[in-house]
XYZ file of C-alpha atoms in Angstrom:
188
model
C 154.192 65.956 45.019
C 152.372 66.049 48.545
C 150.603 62.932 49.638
C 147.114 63.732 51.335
C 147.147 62.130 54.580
C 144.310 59.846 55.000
C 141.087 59.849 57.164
C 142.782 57.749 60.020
C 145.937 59.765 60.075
C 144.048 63.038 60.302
C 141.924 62.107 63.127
C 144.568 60.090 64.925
C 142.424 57.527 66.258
C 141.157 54.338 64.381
C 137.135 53.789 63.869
C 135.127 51.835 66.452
C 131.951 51.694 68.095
C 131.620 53.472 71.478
C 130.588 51.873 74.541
C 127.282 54.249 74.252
C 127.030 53.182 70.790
C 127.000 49.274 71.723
C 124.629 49.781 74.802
C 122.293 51.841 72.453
C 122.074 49.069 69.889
C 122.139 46.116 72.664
C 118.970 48.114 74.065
C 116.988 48.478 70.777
C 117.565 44.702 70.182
C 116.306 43.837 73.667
C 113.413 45.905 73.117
C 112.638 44.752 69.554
C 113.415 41.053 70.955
C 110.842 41.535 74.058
C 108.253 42.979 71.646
C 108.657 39.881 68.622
C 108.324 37.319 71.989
C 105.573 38.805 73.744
C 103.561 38.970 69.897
C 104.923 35.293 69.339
C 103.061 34.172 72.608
C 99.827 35.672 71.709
C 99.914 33.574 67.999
C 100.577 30.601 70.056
C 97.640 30.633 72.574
C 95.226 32.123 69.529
C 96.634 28.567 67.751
C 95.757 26.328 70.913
C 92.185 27.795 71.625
C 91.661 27.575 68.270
C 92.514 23.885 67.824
C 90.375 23.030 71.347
C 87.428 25.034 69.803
C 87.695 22.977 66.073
C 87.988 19.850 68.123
C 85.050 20.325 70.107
C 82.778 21.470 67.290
C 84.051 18.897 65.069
C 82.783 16.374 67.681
C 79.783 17.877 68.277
C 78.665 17.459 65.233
C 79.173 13.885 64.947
C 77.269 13.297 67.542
C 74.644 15.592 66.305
C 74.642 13.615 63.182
C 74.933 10.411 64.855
C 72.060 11.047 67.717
C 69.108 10.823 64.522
C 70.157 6.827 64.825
C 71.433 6.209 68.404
C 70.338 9.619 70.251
C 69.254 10.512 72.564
C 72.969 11.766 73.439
C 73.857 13.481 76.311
C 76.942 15.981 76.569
C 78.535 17.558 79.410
C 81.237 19.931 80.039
C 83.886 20.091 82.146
C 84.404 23.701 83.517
C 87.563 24.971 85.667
C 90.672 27.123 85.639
C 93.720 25.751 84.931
C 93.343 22.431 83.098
C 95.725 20.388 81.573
C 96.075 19.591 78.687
C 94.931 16.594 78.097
C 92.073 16.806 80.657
C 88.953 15.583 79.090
C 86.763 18.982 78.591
C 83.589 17.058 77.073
C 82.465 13.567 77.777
C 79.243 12.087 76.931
C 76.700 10.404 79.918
C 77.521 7.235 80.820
C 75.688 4.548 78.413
C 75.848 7.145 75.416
C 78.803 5.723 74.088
C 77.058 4.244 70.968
C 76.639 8.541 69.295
C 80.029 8.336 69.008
C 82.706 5.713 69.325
C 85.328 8.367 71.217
C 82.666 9.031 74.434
C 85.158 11.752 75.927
C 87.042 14.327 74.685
C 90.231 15.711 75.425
C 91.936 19.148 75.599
C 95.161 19.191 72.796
C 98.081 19.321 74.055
C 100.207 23.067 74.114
C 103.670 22.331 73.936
C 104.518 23.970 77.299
C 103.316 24.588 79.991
C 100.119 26.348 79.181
C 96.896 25.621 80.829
C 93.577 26.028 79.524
C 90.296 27.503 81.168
C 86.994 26.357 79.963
C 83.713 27.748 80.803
C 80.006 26.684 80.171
C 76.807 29.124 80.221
C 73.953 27.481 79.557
C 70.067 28.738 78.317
C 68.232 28.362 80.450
C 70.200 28.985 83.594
C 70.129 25.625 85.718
C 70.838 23.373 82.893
C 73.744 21.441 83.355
C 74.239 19.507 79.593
C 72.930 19.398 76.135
C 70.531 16.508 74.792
C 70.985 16.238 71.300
C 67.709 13.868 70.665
C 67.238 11.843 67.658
C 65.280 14.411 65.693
C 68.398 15.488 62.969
C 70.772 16.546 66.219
C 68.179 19.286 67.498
C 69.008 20.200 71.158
C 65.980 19.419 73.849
C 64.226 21.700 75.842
C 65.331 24.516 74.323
C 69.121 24.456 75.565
C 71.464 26.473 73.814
C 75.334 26.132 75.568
C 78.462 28.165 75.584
C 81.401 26.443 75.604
C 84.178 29.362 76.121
C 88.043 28.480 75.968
C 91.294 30.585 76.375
C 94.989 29.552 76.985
C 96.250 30.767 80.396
C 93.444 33.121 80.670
C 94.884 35.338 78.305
C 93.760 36.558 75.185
C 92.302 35.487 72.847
C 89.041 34.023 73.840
C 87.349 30.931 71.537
C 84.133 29.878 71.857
C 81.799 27.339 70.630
C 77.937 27.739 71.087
C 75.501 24.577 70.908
C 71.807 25.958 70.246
C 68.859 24.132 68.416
C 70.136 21.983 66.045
C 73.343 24.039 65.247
C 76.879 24.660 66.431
C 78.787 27.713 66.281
C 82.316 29.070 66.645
C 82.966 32.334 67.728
C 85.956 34.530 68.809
C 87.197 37.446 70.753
C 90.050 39.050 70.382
C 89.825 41.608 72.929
C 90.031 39.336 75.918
C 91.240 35.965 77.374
C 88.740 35.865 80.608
C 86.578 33.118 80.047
C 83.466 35.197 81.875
C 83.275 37.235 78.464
C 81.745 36.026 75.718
C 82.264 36.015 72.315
C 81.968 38.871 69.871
C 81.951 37.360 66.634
C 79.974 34.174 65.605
C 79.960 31.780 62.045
C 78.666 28.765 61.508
C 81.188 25.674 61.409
């Protein structure tokens, strides 16, 4: 009786990856690696202008509720590039305090070394802060404010819009730069 020889015999060699082979798979990993990260980072900053924008309407409107009592309550903005977190971003005028027993706000912290950049238009142009007066939180004179928010300036964008007697969140996915606006608006 003949014995077949088996697969190894025949071929003479024993089975093993090529070099090719193990650069080819080491290369789709890398890419597939790069591509998971890059999507990772974009979750991340979409979760920390997301939590500055909650926090700042949030506040908002208690002061907006509390300004019908103690109001007249002034808020302003602090608008750069690059601040830390931790940085207060919204503060009310000095002698407010009494709207709201935390008078300043600060940016949440990122868990890195992101940076966030704020930006302020206001409506009318030359305004410089929102009055909530102590008619039920409505803003005075007519000023409506957009506070707009992204994570190293990348996307996505966050926004949070102060007009007469409401406050708004928005979004935009399509861009981080904080001289956009937002695309999409609902009220908090």
């Amino acid at each position: 009786m003949k014995i077949k020889p088996s697969v190894l015999q025949r071929k003479g060699r024993p089975k093993a990856f090529t070099m090719a082979e193990l650069m080819v798979t080491v290369a789709v990993l890398g890419i597939v690696g790069s591509v998971v990260f890059a999507s990772s980072q974009v979750f991340l900053r979409r979760d920390q202008a997301n939590a500055a924008a909650a926090e700042l309407a949030g506040w908002l409107e208690a002061i907006s509720g509390r300004s019908g009592a103690f109001g007249p309550c002034t808020v302003q903005f602090t608008t750069a590039n690059g601040l830390a977190p931790g940085a207060t971003f919204a503060s009310l005028q000095a002698g407010d305090a009494r709207c709201i027993p935390n008078s300043n706000l600060a940016l949440p912290s990122t868990g890195g070394n992101s940076t966030y950049n704020v930006a302020v238009a206001f409506t009318p142009n030359g305004a410089t802060s929102a009055v909530f007066t102590n008619r039920s939180g409505v803003v005075a004179s007519g000023v409506e404010a957009i506070v707009k928010i992204s994570v190293n300036n990348q996307l996505p964008l966050r926004c949070v819009r102060i007009s007469f007697g409401t406050i708004s969140t928005g979004i935009n996915n399509a861009t981080g730069d904080v001289s956009q606006t937002c695309t999409v608006w609902e009220r908090t």
